Short mmCIF file of C-alpha atoms and ligand atoms in Angstrom, two decimals:
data_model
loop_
_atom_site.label_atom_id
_atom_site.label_comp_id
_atom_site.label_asym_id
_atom_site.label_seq_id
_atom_site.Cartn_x
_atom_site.Cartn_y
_atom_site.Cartn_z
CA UNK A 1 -20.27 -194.93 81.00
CA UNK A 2 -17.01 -195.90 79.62
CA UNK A 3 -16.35 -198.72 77.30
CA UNK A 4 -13.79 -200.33 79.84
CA UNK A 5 -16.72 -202.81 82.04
CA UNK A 6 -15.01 -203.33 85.55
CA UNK A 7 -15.87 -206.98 86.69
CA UNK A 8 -17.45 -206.82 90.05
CA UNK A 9 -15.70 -208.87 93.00
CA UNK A 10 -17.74 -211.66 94.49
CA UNK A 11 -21.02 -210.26 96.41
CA UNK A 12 -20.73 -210.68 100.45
CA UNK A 13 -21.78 -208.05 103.11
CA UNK A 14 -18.84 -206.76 104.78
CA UNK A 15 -20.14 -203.85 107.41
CA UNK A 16 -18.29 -205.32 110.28
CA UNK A 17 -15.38 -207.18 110.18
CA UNK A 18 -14.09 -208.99 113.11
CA UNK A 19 -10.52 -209.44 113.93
CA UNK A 20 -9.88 -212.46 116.30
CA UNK A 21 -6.26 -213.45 117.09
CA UNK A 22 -5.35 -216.75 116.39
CA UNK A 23 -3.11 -217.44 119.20
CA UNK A 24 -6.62 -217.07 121.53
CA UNK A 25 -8.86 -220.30 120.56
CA UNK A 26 -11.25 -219.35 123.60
CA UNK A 27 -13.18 -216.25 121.44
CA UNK A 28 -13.15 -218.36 118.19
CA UNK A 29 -16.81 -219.48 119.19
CA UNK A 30 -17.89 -216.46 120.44
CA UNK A 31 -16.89 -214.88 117.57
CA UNK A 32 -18.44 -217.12 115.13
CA UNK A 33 -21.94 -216.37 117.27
CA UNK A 34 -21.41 -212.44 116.88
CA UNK A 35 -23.16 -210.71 114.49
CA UNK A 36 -20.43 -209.54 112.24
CA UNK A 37 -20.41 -210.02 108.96
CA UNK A 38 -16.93 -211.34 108.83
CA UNK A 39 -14.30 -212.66 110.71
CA UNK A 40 -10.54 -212.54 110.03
CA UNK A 41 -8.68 -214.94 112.03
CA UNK A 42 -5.17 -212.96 112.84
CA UNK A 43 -1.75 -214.60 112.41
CA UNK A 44 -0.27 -210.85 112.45
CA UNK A 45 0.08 -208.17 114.56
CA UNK A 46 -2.20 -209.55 117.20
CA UNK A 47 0.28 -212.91 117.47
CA UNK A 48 3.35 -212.81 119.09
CA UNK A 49 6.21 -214.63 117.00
CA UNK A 50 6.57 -217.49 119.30
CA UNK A 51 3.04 -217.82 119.01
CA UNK A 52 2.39 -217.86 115.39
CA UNK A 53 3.18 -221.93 115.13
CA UNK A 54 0.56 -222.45 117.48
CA UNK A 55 -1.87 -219.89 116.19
CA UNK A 56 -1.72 -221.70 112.83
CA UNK A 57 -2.54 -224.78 114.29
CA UNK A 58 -5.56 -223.23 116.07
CA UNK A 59 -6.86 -221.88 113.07
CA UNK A 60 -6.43 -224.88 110.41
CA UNK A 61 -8.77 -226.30 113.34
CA UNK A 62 -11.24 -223.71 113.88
CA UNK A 63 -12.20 -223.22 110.09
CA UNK A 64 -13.01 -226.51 109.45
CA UNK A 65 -14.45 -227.17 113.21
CA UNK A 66 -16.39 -224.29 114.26
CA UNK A 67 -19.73 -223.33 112.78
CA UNK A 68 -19.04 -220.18 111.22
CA UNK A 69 -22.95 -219.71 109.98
CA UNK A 70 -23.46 -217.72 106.91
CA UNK A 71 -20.19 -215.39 107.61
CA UNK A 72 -17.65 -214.71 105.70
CA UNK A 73 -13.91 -216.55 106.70
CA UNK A 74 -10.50 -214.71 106.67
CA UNK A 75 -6.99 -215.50 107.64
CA UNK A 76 -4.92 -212.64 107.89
CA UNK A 77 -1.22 -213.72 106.75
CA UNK A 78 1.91 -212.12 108.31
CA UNK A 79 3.78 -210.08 105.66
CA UNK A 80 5.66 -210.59 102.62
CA UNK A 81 8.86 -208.82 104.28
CA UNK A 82 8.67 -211.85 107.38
CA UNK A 83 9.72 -215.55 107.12
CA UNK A 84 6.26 -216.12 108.79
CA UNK A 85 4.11 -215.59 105.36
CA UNK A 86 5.11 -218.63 102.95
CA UNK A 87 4.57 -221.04 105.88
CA UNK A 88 1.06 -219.46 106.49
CA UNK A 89 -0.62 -219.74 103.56
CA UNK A 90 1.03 -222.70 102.93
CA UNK A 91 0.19 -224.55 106.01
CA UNK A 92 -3.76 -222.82 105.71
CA UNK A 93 -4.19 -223.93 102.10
CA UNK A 94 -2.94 -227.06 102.54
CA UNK A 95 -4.23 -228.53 105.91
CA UNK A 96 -8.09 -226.46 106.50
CA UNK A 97 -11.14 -227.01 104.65
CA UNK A 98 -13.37 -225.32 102.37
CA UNK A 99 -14.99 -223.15 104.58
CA UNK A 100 -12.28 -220.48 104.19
CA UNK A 101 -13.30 -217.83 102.17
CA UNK A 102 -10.49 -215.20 102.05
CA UNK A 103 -6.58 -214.77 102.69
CA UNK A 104 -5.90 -210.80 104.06
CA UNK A 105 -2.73 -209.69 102.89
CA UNK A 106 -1.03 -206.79 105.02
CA UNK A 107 1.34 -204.33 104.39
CA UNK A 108 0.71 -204.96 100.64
CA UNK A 109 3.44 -202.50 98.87
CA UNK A 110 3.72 -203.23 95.16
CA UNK A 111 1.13 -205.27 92.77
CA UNK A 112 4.27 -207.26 92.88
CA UNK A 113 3.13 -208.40 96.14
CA UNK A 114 -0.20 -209.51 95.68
CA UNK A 115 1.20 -211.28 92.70
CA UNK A 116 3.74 -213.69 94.64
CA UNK A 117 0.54 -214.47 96.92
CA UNK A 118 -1.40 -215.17 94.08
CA UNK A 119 0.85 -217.39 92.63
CA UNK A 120 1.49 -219.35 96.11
CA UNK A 121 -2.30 -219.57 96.81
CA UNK A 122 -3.02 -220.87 93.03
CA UNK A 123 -0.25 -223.72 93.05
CA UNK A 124 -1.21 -225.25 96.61
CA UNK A 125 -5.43 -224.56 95.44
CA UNK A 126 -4.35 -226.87 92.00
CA UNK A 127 -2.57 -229.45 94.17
CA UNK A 128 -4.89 -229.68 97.00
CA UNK A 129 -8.19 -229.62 94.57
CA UNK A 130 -9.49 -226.71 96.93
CA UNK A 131 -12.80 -226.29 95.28
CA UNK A 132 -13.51 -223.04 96.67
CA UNK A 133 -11.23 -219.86 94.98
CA UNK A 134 -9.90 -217.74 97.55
CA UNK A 135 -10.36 -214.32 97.62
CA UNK A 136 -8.13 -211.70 98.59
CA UNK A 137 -8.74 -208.79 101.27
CA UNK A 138 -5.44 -206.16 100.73
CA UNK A 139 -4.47 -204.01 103.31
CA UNK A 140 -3.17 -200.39 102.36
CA UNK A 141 -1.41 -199.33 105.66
CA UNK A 142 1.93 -198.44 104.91
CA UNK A 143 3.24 -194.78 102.15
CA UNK A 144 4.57 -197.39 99.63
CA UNK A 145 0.95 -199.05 99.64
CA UNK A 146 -1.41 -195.68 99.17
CA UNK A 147 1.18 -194.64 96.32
CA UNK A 148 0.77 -198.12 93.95
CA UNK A 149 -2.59 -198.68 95.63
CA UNK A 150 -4.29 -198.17 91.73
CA UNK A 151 -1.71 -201.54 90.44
CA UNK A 152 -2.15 -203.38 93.79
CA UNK A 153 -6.67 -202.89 93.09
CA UNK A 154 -6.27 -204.58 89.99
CA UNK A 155 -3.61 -206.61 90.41
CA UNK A 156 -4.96 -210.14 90.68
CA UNK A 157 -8.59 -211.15 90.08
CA UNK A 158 -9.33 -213.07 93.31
CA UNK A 159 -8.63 -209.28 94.73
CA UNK A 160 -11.99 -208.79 96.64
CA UNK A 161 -11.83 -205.35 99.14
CA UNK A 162 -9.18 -203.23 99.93
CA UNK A 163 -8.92 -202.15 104.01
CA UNK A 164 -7.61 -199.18 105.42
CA UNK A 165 -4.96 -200.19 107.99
CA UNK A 166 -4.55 -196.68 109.45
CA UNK A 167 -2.47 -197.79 112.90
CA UNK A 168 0.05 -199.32 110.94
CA UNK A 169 -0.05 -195.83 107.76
CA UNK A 170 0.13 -193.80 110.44
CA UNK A 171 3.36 -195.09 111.56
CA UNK A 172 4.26 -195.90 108.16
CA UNK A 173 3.41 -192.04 107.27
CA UNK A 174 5.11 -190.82 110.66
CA UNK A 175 1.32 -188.94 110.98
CA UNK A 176 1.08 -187.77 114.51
CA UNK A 177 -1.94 -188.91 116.06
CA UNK A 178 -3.22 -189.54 119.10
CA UNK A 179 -5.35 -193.09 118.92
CA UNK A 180 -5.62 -195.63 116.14
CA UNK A 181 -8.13 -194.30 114.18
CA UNK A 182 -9.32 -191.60 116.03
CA UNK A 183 -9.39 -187.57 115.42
CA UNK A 184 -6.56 -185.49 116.13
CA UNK A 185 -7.29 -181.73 117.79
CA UNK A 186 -4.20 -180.65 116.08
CA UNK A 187 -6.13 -181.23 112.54
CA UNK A 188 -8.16 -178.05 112.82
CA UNK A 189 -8.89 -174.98 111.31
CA UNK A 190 -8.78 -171.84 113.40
CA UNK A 191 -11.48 -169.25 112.17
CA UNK A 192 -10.15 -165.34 111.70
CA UNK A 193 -11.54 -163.49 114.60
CA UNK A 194 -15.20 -162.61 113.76
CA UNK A 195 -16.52 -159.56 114.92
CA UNK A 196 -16.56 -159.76 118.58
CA UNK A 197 -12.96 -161.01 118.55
CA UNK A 198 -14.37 -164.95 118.91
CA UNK A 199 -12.32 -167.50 116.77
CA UNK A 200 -13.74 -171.33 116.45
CA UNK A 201 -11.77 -174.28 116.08
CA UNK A 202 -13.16 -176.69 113.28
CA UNK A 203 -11.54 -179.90 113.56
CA UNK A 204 -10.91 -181.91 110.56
CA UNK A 205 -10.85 -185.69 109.36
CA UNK A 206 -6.86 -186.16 108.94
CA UNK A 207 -7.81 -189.72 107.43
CA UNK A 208 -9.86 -188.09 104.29
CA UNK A 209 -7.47 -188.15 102.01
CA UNK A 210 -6.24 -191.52 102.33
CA UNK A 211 -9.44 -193.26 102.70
CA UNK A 212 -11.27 -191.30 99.65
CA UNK A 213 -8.23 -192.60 97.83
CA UNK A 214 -8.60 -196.13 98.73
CA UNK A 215 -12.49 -196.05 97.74
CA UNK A 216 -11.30 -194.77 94.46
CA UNK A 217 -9.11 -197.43 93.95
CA UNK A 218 -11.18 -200.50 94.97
CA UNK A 219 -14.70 -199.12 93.70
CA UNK A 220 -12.70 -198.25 90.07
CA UNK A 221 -12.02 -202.25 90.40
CA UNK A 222 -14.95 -203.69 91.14
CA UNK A 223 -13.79 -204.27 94.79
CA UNK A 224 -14.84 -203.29 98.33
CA UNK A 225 -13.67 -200.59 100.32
CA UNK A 226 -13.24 -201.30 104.31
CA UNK A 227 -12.30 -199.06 106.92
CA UNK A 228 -9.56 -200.58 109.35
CA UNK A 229 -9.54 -200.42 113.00
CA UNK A 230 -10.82 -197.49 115.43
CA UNK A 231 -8.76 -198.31 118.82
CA UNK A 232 -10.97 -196.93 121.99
CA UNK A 233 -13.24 -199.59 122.23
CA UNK A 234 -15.18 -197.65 124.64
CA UNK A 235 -15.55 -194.45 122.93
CA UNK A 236 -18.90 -195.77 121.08
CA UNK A 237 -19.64 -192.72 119.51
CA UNK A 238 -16.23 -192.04 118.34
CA UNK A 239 -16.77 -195.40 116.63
CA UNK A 240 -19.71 -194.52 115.13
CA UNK A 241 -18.94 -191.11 114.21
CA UNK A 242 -15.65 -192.40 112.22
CA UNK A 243 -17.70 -195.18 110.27
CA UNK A 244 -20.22 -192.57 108.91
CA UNK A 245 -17.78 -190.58 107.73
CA UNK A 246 -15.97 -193.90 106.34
CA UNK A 247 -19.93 -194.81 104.77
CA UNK A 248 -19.97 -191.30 103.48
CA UNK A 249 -17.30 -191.63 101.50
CA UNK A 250 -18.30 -194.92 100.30
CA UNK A 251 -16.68 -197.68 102.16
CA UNK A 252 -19.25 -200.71 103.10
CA UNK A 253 -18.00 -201.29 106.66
CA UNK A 254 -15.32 -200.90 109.30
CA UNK A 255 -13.50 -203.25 111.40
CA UNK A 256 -14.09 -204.31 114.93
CA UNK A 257 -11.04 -205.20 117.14
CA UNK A 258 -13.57 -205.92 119.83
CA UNK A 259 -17.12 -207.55 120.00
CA UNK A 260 -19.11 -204.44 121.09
CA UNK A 261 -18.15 -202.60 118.20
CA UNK A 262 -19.57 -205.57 115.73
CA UNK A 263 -23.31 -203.93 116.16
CA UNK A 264 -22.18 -200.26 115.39
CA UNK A 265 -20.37 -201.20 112.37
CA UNK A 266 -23.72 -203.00 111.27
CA UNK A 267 -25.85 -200.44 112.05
CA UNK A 268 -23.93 -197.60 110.45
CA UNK A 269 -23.37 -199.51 107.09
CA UNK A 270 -26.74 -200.72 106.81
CA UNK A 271 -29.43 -198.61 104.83
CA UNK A 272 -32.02 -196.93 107.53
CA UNK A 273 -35.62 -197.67 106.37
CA UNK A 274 -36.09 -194.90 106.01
CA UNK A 275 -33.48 -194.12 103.27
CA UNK A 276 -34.78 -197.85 101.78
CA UNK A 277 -37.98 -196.74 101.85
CA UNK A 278 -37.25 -192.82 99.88
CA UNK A 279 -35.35 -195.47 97.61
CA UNK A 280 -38.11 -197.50 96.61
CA UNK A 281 -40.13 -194.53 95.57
CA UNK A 282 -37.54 -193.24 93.33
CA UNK A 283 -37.52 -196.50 91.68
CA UNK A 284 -41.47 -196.24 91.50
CA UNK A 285 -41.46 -192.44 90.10
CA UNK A 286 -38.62 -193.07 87.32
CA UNK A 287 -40.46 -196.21 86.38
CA UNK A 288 -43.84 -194.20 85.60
CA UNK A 289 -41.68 -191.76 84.32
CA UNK A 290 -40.30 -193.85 82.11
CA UNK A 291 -43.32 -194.93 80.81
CA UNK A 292 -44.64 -191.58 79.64
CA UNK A 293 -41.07 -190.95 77.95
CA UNK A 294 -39.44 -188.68 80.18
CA UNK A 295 -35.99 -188.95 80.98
CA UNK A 296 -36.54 -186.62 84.38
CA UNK A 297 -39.24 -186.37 86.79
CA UNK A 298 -39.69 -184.09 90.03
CA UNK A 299 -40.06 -186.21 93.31
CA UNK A 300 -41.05 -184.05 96.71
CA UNK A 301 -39.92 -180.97 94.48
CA UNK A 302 -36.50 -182.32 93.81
CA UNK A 303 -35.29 -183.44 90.29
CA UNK A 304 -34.52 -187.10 89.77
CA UNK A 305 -33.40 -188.64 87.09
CA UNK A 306 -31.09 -191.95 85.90
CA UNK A 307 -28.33 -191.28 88.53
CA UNK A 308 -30.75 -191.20 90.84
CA UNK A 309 -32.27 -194.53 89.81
CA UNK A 310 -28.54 -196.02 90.31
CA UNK A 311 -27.98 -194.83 93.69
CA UNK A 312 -31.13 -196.00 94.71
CA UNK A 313 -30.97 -199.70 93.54
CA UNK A 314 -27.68 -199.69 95.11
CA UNK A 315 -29.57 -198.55 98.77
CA UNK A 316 -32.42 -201.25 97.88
CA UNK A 317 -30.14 -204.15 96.80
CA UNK A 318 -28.09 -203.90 100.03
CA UNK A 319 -31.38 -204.17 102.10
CA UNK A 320 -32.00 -206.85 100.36
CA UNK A 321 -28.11 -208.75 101.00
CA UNK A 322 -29.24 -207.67 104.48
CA UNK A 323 -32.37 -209.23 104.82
CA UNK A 324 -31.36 -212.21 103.14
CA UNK A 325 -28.39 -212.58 105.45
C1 GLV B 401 -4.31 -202.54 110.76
O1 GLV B 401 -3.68 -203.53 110.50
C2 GLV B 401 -3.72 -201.30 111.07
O2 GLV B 401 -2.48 -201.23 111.07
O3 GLV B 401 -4.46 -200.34 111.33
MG1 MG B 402 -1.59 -203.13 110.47
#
């Protein structure tokens, strides 16, 4: 390990996260009776401009009225480039309760940006004795973002996750794709001719780069790494089959613009019990080994050792959050 100890964000399970607009009070209760993990109420892109008075009003309501259970609570403030954002974390902060846990920041650009934030959020928590710190979810959707997106991790301490906003870094990017979130046909490989003449078409993940870049960031912070938004809600699999990749790579969940895709993000971030299970005897086999010296010890003829050890806890501890939850 290196000398440098990165301080770990605030624990919270994050597999699905549920964006709700703000502008629609009706699915606020619905929403807080899902099974997601955590909700971000939307003053953004989901709310119209004429709307976004209202929608603040709606939500300075909701967070203080609704029983959000043992989720986690987001706004997601319009950004830093609009004249929407000082009145919405001004009018959040100062007129809902506790119960809000985190202020999502879009379109973050600079560290610069999650700086003025910060500095907003800590005047109005001093002045309003908010006991509870806020935390900050960033979004990286935009070229300006995934360049400083190593200063923006670590550039304030209530940072908490960073998301992958790829509907709005697509555009940002000028990417040509075909769905939010989705894979692109074009982003293949053609295979040389094999024998026979035959050529295959392997189609890639155009969204690997940016989102093993992201999990670099965040992870070397301490924070979270969340995939954003997959946009055919009725393409379950497709869903699913983008979030493992996402898991693969490390993130710890995925949005959910709609309800149904709450439960796949939950199942595809959580640890099978099986996998828990192969964990727990890891533990068990470098503990004995352990205790008769040994630094190494073969498991099911496969070498294990103290990076195995890590990875496992990891698997067990989330089971745990899980269970606990
Ligand atoms: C999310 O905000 C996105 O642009 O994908
Ligand atoms: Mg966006």
């Amino acid at each position: 390990m290196s000398f440098k100890t990165i301080a770990l964000a605030p624990n919270r399970l994050n597999r699905s996260e549920l964006a709700v607009p703000g502008s629609n009070p009706k699915l606020f209760e619905k929403a807080a009776r899902s099974a997601a993990d955590v909700i971000f109420l939307d003053l953004e892109d989901a709310v119209a401009p004429d709307d976004k008075p209202q929608a603040r009003k709606n939500i300075i309501q909701a967070v203080g009225d609704i029983d959000w259970g043992k989720k986690s609570l987001a706004v997601r403030i319009n950004g830093l480039d609009t004249h929407f954002m000082y009145r919405d974390v001004v009018d959040v902060l100062e007129q809902s309760s506790d119960r809000l846990d985190l202020i999502m920041i879009p379109k973050v650009g600079t560290a610069a940006d999650v700086y003025a934030v910060d500095m907003l959020v800590t005047q109005i928590e001093a002045a309003m004795g908010r006991k509870k710190r806020i935390g900050f979810e960033l979004i990286i959707e935009t070229a300006l973002g995934m360049q400083n997106i190593h200063e923006i991790a670590a550039a304030s301490p209530r940072n908490e996750s960073l998301h992958f906003g790829v509907a709005d870094y697509a555009a940002s990017t000028r990417a040509r794709t075909t769905s939010i979130g989705g894979a692109n046909p074009d982003y293949a490989v053609l295979t040389d001719a094999d024998d026979a003449g035959a050529r295959d078409t392997h189609w890639g993940d155009m969204w690997h780069y940016a989102i093993s870049r992201m999990v670099v960031a965040a992870r070397a912070n301490g924070l979270r790494a969340v995939d954003g938004p997959f946009g055919n809600f009725s393409d379950a699999d497709g869903y699913r089959s983008a979030a493992r990749r996402a898991a693969v790579l490390g993130c710890e969940g995925k949005w959910a613009i709609h309800p149904s895709q709450v439960s796949l993000g939950n199942e595809v971030f959580s640890p099978s019990e099986k996998d828990v299970a192969q964990a727990r005897r890891i533990i068990a086999a470098m503990k004995e080994a352990e205790a008769q010296g040994k630094g190494a010890v073969s498991l099911d003829g496969r070498l294990i050792d103290y990076a195995s050890i890590r990875q496992a806890e990891v698997l067990v501890k989330k089971a745990e959050e899980i269970a606990a939850q």
